[in-house]
Coordinates of C-alpha atoms and ligand atoms in Angstrom, one line a residue:
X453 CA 16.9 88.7 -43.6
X454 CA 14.2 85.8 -42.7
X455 CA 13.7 85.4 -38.7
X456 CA 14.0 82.1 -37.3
X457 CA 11.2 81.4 -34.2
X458 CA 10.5 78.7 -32.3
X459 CA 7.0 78.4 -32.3
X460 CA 5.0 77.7 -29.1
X461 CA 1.8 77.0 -31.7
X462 CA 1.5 73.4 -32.7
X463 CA 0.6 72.8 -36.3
X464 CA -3.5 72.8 -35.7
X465 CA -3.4 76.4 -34.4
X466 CA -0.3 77.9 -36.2
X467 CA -1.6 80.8 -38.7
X468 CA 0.7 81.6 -41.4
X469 CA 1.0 81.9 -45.0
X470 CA 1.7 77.8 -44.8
X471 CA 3.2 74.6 -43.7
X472 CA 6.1 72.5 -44.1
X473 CA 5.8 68.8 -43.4
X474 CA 8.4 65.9 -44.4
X475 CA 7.3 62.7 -46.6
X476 CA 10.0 60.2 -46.9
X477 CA 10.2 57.3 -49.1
X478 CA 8.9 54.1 -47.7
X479 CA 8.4 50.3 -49.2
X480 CA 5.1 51.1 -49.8
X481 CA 5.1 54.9 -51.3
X482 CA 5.4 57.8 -49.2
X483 CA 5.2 58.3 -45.6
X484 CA 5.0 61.5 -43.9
X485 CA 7.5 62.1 -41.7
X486 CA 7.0 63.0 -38.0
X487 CA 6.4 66.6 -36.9
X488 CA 3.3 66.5 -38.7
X489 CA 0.7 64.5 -36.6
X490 CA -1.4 67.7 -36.8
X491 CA -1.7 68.4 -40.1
X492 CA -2.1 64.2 -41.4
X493 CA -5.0 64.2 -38.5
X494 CA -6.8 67.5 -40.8
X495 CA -6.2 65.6 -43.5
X496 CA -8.3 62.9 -41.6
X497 CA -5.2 60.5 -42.0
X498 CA -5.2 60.3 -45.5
X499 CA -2.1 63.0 -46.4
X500 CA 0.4 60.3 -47.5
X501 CA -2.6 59.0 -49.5
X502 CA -3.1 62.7 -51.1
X503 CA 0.1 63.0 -51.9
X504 CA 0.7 59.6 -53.7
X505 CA -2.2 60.7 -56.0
X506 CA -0.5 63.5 -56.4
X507 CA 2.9 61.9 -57.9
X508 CA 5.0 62.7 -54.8
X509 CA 7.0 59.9 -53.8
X510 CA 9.1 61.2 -51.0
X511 CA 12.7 61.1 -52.9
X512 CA 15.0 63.7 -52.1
X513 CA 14.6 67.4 -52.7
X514 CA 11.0 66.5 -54.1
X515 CA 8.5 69.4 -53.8
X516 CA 4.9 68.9 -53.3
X517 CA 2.4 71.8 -52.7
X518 CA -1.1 71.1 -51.7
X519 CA -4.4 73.0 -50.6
X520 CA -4.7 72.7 -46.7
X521 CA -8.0 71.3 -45.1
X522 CA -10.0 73.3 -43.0
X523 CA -8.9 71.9 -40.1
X524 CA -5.7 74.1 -40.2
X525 CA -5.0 78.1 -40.3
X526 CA -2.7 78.2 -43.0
X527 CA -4.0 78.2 -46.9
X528 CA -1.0 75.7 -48.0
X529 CA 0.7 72.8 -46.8
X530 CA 4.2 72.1 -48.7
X531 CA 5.5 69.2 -48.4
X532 CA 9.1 68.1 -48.8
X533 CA 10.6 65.3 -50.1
X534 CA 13.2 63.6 -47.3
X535 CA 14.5 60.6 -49.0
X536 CA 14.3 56.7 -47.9
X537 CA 12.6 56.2 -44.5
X538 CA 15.1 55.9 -41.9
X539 CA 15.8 52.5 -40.1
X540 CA 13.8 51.6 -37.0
X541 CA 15.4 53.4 -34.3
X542 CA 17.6 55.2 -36.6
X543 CA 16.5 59.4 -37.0
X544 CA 16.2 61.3 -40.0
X545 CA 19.1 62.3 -41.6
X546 CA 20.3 65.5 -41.0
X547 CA 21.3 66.5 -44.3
X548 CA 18.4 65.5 -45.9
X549 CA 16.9 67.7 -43.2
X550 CA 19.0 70.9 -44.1
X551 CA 18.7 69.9 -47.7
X552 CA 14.6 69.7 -47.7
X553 CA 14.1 72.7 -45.6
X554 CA 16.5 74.8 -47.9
X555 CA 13.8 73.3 -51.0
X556 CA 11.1 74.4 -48.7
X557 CA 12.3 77.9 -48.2
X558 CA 12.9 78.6 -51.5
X559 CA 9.6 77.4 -52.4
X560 CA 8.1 80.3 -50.0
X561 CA 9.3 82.9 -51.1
X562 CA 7.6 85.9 -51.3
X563 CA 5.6 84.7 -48.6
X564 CA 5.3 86.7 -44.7
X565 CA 5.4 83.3 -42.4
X566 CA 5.7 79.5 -42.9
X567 CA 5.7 77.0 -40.0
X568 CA 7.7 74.4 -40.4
X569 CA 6.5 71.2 -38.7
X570 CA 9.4 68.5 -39.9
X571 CA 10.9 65.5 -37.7
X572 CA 12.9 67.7 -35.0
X573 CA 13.7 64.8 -32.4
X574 CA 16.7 66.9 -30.8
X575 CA 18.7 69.5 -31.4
X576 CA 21.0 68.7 -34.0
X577 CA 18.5 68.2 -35.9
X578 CA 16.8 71.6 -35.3
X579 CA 20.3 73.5 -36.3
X580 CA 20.0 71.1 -39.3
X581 CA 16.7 72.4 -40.5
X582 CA 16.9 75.8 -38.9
X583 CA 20.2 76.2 -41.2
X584 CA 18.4 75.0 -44.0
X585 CA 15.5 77.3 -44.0
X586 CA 17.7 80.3 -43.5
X587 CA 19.9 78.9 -46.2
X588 CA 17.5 78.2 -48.7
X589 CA 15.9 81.5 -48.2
X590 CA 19.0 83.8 -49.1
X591 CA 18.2 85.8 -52.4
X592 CA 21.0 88.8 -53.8
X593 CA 18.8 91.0 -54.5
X594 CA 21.3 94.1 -53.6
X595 CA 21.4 95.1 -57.8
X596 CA 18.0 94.5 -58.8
X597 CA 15.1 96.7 -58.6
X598 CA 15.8 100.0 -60.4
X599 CA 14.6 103.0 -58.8
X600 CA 12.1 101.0 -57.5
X601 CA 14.8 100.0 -55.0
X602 CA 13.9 103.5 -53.2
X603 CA 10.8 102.4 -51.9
X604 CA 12.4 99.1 -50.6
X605 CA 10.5 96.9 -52.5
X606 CA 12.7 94.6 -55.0
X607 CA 11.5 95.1 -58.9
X608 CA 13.0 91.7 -60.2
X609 CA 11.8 88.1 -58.4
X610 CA 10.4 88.0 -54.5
X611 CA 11.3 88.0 -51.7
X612 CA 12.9 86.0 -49.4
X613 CA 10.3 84.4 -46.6
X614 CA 9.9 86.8 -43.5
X615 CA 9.7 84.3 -40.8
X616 CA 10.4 80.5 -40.2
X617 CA 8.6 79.1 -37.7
X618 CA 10.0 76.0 -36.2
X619 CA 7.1 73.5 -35.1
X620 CA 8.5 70.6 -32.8
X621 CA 10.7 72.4 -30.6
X622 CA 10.6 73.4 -27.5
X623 CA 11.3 77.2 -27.1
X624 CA 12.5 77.7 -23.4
X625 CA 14.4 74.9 -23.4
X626 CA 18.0 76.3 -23.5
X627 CA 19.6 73.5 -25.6
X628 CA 17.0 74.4 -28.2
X629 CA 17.4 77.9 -27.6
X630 CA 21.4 77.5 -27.7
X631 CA 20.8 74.8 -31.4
X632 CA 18.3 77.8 -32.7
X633 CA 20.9 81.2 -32.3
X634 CA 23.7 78.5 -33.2
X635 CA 22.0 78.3 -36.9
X636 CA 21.0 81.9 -37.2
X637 CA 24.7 82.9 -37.0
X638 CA 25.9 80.5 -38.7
X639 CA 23.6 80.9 -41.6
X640 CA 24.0 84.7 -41.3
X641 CA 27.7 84.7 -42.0
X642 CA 26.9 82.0 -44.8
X643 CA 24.8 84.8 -46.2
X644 CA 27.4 87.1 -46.1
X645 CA 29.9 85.0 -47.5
X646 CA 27.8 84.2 -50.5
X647 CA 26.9 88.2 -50.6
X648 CA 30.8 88.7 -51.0
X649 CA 30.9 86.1 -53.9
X650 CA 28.4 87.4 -55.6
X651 CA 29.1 91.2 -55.5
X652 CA 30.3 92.4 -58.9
X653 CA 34.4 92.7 -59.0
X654 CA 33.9 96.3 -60.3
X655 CA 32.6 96.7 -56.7
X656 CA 34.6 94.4 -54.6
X657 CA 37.9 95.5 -55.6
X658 CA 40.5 94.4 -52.6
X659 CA 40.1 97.2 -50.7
X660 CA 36.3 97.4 -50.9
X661 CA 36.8 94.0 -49.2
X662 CA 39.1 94.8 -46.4
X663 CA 36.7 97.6 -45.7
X664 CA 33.8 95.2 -45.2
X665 CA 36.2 93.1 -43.1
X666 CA 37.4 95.7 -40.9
X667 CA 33.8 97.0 -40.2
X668 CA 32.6 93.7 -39.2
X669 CA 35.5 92.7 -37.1
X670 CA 35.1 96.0 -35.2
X671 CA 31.4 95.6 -34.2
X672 CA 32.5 91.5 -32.8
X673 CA 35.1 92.7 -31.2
X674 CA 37.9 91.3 -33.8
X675 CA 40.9 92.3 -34.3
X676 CA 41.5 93.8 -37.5
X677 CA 45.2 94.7 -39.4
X678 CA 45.4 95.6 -42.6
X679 CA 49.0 95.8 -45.1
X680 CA 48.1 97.8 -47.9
X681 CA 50.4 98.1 -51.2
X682 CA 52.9 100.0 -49.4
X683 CA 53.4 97.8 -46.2
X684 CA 53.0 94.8 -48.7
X685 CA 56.1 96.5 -50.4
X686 CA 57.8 96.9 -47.1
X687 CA 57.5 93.2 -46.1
X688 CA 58.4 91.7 -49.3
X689 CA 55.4 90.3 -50.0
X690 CA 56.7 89.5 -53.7
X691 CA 53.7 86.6 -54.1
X692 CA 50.9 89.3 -53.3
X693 CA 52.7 92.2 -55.0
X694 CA 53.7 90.0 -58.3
X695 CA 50.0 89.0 -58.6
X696 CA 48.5 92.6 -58.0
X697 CA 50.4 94.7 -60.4
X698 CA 48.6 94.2 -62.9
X699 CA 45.0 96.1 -61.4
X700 CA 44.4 99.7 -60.9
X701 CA 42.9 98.3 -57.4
X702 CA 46.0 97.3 -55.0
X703 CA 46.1 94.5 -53.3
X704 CA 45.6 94.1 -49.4
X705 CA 46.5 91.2 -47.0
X706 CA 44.1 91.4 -44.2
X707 CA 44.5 89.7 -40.9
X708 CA 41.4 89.0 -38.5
X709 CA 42.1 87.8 -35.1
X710 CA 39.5 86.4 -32.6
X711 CA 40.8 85.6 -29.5
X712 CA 39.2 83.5 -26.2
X713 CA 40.6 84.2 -23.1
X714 CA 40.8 80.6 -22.0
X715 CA 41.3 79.4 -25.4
X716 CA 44.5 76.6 -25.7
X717 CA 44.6 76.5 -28.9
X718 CA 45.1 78.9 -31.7
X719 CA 44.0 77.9 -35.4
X720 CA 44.7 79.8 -38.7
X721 CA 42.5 80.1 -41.8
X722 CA 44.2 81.3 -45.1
X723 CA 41.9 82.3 -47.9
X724 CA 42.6 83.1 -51.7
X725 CA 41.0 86.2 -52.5
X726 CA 41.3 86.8 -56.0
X727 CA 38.6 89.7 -56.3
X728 CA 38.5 88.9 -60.7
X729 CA 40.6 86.0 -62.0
X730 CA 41.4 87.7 -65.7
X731 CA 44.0 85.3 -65.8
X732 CA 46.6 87.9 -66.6
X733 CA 49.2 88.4 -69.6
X734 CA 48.2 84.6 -69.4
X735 CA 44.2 85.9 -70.2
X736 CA 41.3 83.3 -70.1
X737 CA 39.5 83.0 -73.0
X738 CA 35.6 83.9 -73.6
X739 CA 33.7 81.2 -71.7
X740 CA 36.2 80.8 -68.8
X741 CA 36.0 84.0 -67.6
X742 CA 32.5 85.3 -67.2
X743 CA 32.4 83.5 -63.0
X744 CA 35.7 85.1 -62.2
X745 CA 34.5 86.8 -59.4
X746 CA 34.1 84.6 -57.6
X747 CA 37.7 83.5 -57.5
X748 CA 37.3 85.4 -53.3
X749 CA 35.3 82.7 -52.0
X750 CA 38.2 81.2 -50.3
X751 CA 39.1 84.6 -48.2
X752 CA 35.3 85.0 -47.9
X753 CA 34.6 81.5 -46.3
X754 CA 38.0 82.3 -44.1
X755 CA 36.2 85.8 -43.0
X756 CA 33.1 84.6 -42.5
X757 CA 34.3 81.7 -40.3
X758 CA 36.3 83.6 -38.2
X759 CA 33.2 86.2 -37.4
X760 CA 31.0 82.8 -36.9
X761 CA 33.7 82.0 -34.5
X762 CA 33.6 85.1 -32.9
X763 CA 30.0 85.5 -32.4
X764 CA 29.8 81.8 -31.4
X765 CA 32.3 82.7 -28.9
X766 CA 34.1 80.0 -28.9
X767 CA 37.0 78.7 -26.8
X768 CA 39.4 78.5 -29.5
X769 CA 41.5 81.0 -31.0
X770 CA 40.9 81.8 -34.6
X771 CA 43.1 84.0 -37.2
X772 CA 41.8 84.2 -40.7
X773 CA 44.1 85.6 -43.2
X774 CA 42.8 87.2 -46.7
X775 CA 45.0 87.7 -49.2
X776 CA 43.2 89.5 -52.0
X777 CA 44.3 91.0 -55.4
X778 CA 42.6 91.4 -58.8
X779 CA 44.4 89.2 -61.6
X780 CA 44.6 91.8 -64.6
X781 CA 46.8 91.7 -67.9
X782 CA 48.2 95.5 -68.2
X783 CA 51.5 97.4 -68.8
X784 CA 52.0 96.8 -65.2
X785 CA 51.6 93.3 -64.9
X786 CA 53.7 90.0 -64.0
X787 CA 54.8 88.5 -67.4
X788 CA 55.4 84.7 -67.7
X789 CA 58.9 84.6 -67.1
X790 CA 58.9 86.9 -64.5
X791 CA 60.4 86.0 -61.4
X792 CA 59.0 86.8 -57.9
X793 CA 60.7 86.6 -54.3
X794 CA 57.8 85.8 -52.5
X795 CA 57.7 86.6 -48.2
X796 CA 59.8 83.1 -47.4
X797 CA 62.5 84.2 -49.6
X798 CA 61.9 81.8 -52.2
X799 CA 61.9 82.7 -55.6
X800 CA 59.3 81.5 -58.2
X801 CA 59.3 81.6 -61.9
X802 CA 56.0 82.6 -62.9
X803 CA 55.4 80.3 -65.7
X804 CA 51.8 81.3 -66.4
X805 CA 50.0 83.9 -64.8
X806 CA 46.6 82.5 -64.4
X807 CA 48.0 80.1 -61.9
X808 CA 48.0 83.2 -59.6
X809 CA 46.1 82.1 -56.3
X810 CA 49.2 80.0 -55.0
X811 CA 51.3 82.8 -55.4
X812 CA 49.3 84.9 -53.0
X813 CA 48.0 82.2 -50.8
X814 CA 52.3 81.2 -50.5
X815 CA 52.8 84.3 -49.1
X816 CA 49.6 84.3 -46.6
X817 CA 51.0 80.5 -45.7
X818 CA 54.4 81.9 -44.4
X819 CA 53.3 84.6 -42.8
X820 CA 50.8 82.8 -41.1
X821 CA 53.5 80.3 -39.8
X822 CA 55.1 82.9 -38.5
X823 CA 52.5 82.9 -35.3
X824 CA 53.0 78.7 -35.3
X825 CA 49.9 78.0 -34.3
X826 CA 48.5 74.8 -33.8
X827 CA 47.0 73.8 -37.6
X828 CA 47.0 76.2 -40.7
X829 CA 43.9 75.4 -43.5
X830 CA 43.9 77.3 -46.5
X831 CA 40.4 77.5 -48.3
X832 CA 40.9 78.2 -52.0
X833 CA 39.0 78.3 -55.8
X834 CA 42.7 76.8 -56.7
X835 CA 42.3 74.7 -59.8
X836 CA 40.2 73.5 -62.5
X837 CA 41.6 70.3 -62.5
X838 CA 40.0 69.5 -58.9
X839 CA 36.8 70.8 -60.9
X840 CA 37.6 67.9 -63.2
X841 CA 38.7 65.4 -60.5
X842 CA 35.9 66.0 -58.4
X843 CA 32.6 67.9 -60.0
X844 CA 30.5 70.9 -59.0
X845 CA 29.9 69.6 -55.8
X846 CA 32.8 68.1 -53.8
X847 CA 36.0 69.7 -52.8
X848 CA 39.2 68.3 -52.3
X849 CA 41.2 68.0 -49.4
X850 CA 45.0 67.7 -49.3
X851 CA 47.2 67.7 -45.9
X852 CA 50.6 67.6 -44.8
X853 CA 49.3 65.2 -42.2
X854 CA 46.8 62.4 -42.5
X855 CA 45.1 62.6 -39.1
X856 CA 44.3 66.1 -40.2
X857 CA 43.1 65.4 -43.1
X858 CA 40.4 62.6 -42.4
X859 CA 39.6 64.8 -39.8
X860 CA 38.5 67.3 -42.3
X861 CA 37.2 64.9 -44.3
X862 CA 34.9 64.1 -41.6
X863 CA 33.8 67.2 -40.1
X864 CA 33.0 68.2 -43.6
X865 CA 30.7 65.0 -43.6
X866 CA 28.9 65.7 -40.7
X867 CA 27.6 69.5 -41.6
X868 CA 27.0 68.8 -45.2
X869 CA 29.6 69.4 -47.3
X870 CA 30.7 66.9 -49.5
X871 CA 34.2 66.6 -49.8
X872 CA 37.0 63.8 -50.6
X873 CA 40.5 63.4 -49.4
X874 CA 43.3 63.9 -52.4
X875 CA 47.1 63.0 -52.0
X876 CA 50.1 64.9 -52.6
X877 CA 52.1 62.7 -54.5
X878 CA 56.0 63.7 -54.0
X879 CA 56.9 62.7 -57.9
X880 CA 54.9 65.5 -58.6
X881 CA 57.4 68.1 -57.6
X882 CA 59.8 67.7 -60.0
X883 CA 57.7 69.5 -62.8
X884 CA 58.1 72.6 -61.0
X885 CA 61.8 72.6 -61.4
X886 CA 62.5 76.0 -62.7
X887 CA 66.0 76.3 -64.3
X888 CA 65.7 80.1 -63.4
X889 CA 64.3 79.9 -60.1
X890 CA 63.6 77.7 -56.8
X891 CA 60.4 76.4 -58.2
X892 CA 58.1 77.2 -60.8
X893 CA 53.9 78.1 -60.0
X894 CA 52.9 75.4 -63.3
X895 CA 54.3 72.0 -63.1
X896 CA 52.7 68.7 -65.1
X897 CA 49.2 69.5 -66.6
X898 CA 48.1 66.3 -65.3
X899 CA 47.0 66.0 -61.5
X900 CA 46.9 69.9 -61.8
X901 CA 45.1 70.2 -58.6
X902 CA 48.0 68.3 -56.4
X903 CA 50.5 70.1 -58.1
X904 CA 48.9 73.4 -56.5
X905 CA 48.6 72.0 -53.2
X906 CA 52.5 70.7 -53.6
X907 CA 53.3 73.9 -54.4
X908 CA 51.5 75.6 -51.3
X909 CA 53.0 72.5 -49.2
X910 CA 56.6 74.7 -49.4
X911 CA 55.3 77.9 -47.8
X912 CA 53.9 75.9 -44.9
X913 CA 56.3 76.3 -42.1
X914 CA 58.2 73.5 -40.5
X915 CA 56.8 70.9 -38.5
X916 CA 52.7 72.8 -38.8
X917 CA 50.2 70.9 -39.0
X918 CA 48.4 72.1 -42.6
X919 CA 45.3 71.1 -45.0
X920 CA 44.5 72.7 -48.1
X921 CA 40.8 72.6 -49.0
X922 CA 40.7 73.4 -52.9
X923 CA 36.7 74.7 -53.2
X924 CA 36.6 75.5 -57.5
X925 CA 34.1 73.3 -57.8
X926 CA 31.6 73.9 -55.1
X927 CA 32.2 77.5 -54.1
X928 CA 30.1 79.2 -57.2
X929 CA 26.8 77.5 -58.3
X930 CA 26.3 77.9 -62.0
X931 CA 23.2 75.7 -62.3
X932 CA 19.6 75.6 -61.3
X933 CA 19.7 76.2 -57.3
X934 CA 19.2 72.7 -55.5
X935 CA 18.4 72.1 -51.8
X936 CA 19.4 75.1 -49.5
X937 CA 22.1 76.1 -52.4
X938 CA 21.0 79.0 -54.6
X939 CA 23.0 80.1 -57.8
X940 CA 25.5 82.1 -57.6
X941 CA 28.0 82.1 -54.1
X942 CA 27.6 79.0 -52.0
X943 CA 29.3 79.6 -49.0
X944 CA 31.3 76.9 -49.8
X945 CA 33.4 75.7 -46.7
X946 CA 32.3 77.7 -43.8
X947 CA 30.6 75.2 -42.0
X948 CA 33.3 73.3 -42.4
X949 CA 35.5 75.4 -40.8
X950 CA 33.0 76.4 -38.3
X951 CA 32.8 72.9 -36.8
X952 CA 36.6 72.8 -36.9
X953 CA 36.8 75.8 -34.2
X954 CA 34.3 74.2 -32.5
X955 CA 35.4 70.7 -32.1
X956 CA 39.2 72.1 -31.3
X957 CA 37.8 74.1 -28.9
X958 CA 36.1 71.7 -26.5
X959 CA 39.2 69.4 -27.2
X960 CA 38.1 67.3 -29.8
X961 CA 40.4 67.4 -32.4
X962 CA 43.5 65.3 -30.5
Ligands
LIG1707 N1 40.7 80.6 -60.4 C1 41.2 79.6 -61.2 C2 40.7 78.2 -60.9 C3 39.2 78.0 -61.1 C4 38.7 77.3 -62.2 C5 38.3 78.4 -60.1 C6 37.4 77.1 -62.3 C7 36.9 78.2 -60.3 C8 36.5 77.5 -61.4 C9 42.8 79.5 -61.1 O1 43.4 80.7 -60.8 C10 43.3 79.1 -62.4 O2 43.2 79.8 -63.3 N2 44.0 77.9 -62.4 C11 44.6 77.4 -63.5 C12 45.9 76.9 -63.2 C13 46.8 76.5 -64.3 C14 47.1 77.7 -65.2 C15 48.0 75.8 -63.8 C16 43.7 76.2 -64.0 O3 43.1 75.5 -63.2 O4 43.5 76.1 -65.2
LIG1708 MN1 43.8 81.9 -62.4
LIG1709 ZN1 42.3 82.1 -59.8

């Protein structure tokens, strides 16, 4: 993985493989942004000049490469494009930070060091462009390379950069220090998350996952339980069970629990962990089903928050329930028309298989209730219609309470994940009357991504304060990688949740 340094060299005396300064968009062309003093003064003043010959302009997630003058110790300067100059007095965004280091990182890779010398004025902002470079740096290399993989070198593409060097900083001041090991974990367990994602379901089966959790909550001292087919059978987990028995890999329901000594609160993360979304006897056609895999994300977000948590050591406690199957069509498998009795007692007529995640996440909901603690959010690929509603790049929020949910919202805005709030309109319900059952898992084709999150609203226990955070559009990145996003798993929603546990734990939260 790429280290993250604070550098004590400014950018004159820095040697590396390059340099990373910030040119925004002003009135008059581009400007570079400050952080880079140094390297504008080897260019004798004239780098905006430069790089307006050059075609940059400054707009957002624009890349610029340039020879570096002799005045500095690195061959290449790159320079990154940050957007529209900020108002006087105003700082730099701090997305467009984590957004144009992320461009920057992926630019250098293949490369051993790059300082990067962009507008660090305190230290949010260095977490912002700390967790970009580390973001933007990630590559999934773990099934490429042939036998060459033997010698540890990597056959197909480079590298990710060895080290980021952050310019601007100061590196014994301990809010810097605390801003700088805040991003490396954070982006660490973002790695790991998109690692899950993208980890072929042939090899991620549901076990193979709660193996991985287990042996990560035992080295951060988190506690790790996990119901395998058998004790799923003995609970009555029907939800889990129904949606399982179709896979030659049983299902698991995994809970993590990190807990603070002096923690007052206690919040629970739910994820859907569908290890490959065939669809069942319900089967996706060709086309829908080659990105399956990454129907996990939402129990991968949930594990990698809850280790975030626990190596941030927060003052919160956190549980993080997974509840992971494989969706398969077989002998063995849930029919539509089946009928389940989930954990809550409840039956459901399974009306179509491939709307499978709310049956397991329905039975993680209850049995998460069962601790009452202080909010439940559920992170989940749920629908396609949310996909529709929202595009590749937002998620949508629903709540049983609409403090919670512009909370969310919020907290969402201020790491960097776009997201909008959606409503859970009550009329809705009635298209999951099942004449055979208490409800049916399919209701009206339109608003399809309420209806799921109506649907999990009943498994919710009574009087808990819930959001459901539907994450099929964002979670898997099928196009060109943009900003600190690559292709493939995103990481989609751990930061999110991250700055939840942190804001409830100092209080923050109401
Ligand atoms: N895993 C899918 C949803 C999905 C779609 C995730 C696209 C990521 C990208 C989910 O299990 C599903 O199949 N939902 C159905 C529900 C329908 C049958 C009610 C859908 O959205 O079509
Ligand atoms: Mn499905
Ligand atoms: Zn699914």
């Amino acid at each position: 993985m790429t280290a993250l340094t604070l550098s004590t060299a400014g950018a004159a005396t820095l040697r590396a493989d390059a340099l990373v300064v910030g040119v925004a968009k002003g009135a008059k062309g581009p400007v570079v942004a400050p952080g880079a003093e140094a390297v504008d003064k080897a260019f004798e003043g004239k780098l905006a000049t430069v790089l307006e010959a050059l075609g940059a302009s400054g707009a957002d997630g624009e890349l610029t490469k340039l020879p570096a003058p002799s005045g500095l110790k690195v061959p290449v300067v790159v320079a990154v494009g940050l957007g529209q100059v900020p108002d006087k007095d105003e700082s730099y965004d701090e997305d467009a930070l984590r957004r144009a280091a992320g461009v920057a990182a992926r630019a250098l890779s293949g490369t051993r060091k790059a300082g990067f010398a962009l507008p660090v004025e305190d230290a949010s902002a260095l977490t912002a462009v700390a967790e970009g470079a580390l973001l933007g740096a990630y590559a999934f290399t773990a099934y490429q390379g042939g036998e060459k993989k033997a010698s540890g070198k990597n056959g197909n593409g480079k590298q990710p950069v060895g080290e980021v060097a952050l310019l601007g900083a100061k590196p014994r001041d301990k809010e810097h220090k605390a801003a700088a090991e805040r991003a490396r974990i954070v982006a660490a367990e973002i790695n790991v998350c998109r690692d899950l994602i993208n980890t072929p379901p042939n090899d991620l089966t549901p076990e193979a996952f709660a193996a991985v959790a287990t042996a990560a909550a035992k080295e951060n001292g988190v506690k790790v339980q996990v119901l395998d087919e058998k004790a799923l059978t003995k609970g009555g987990f029907g939800g889990i069970l129904g949606v399982g028995k179709g896979s030659e890999a049983p299902p698991r329901l995994v809970r993590l629990a990190y807990t603070h000594p002096k923690a007052s609160k206690t919040l629970a993360f739910v994820g859907k962990g569908i290890t490959y979304d065939s669809g069942g006897i319900s089967l996706k056609p060709a086309g829908h089903n080659e990105t399956m895999k990454c129907d996990m994300s939402g129990a991968a977000a949930v594990f990698s928050a809850v280790i975030a948590a626990a190596r941030l050591g927060l003052e919160v406690n956190v549980t993080g329930w997974l509840a992971l199957a494989e969706n398969m069509p077989s002998g063995s498998a849930t029919r539509p028309g089946d009928v389940l009795r989930m954990y809550s007692g409840k039956t459901v007529e399974v009306l179509n298989t491939d709307a499978e995640g709310r049956l397991v996440l329905a039975d993680a909901l209850t049995k998460a209730s069962e601790e009452s603690p202080d909010a439940i959010v559920d992170v989940a690929t749920l629908t396609g219609a949310m996909v529709l509603a929202l595009g590749n790049r937002t998620f949508g929020i629903m709540a049983n309470d609409d403090a919670f949910r512009t909370s969310l919202h919020e907290i969402a805005e201020e790491v960097g994940e776009p997201s909008w709030p959606m409503p859970l309109p009550a009329d809705l319900r009635k298209g999951m009357e099942s004449p055979t059952a208490d409800i049916a898992n399919m209701g009206e084709r339109m608003g399809g991504g309420l209806v799921a999150g109506l649907f999990l609203q009943e498994f919710v226990g009574e009087g808990i304060t819930w959001a459901h955070l539907d994450i099929a559009g964002p979670a898997f990145n099928e196009g060109a990688p943009f900003g600190h996003t690559p292709k493939g798993g995103t990481g989609s929603a751990v930061r999110t949740l991250v700055r939840l546990a942190e804001r409830t734990a100092i209080g923050d939260l109401g």
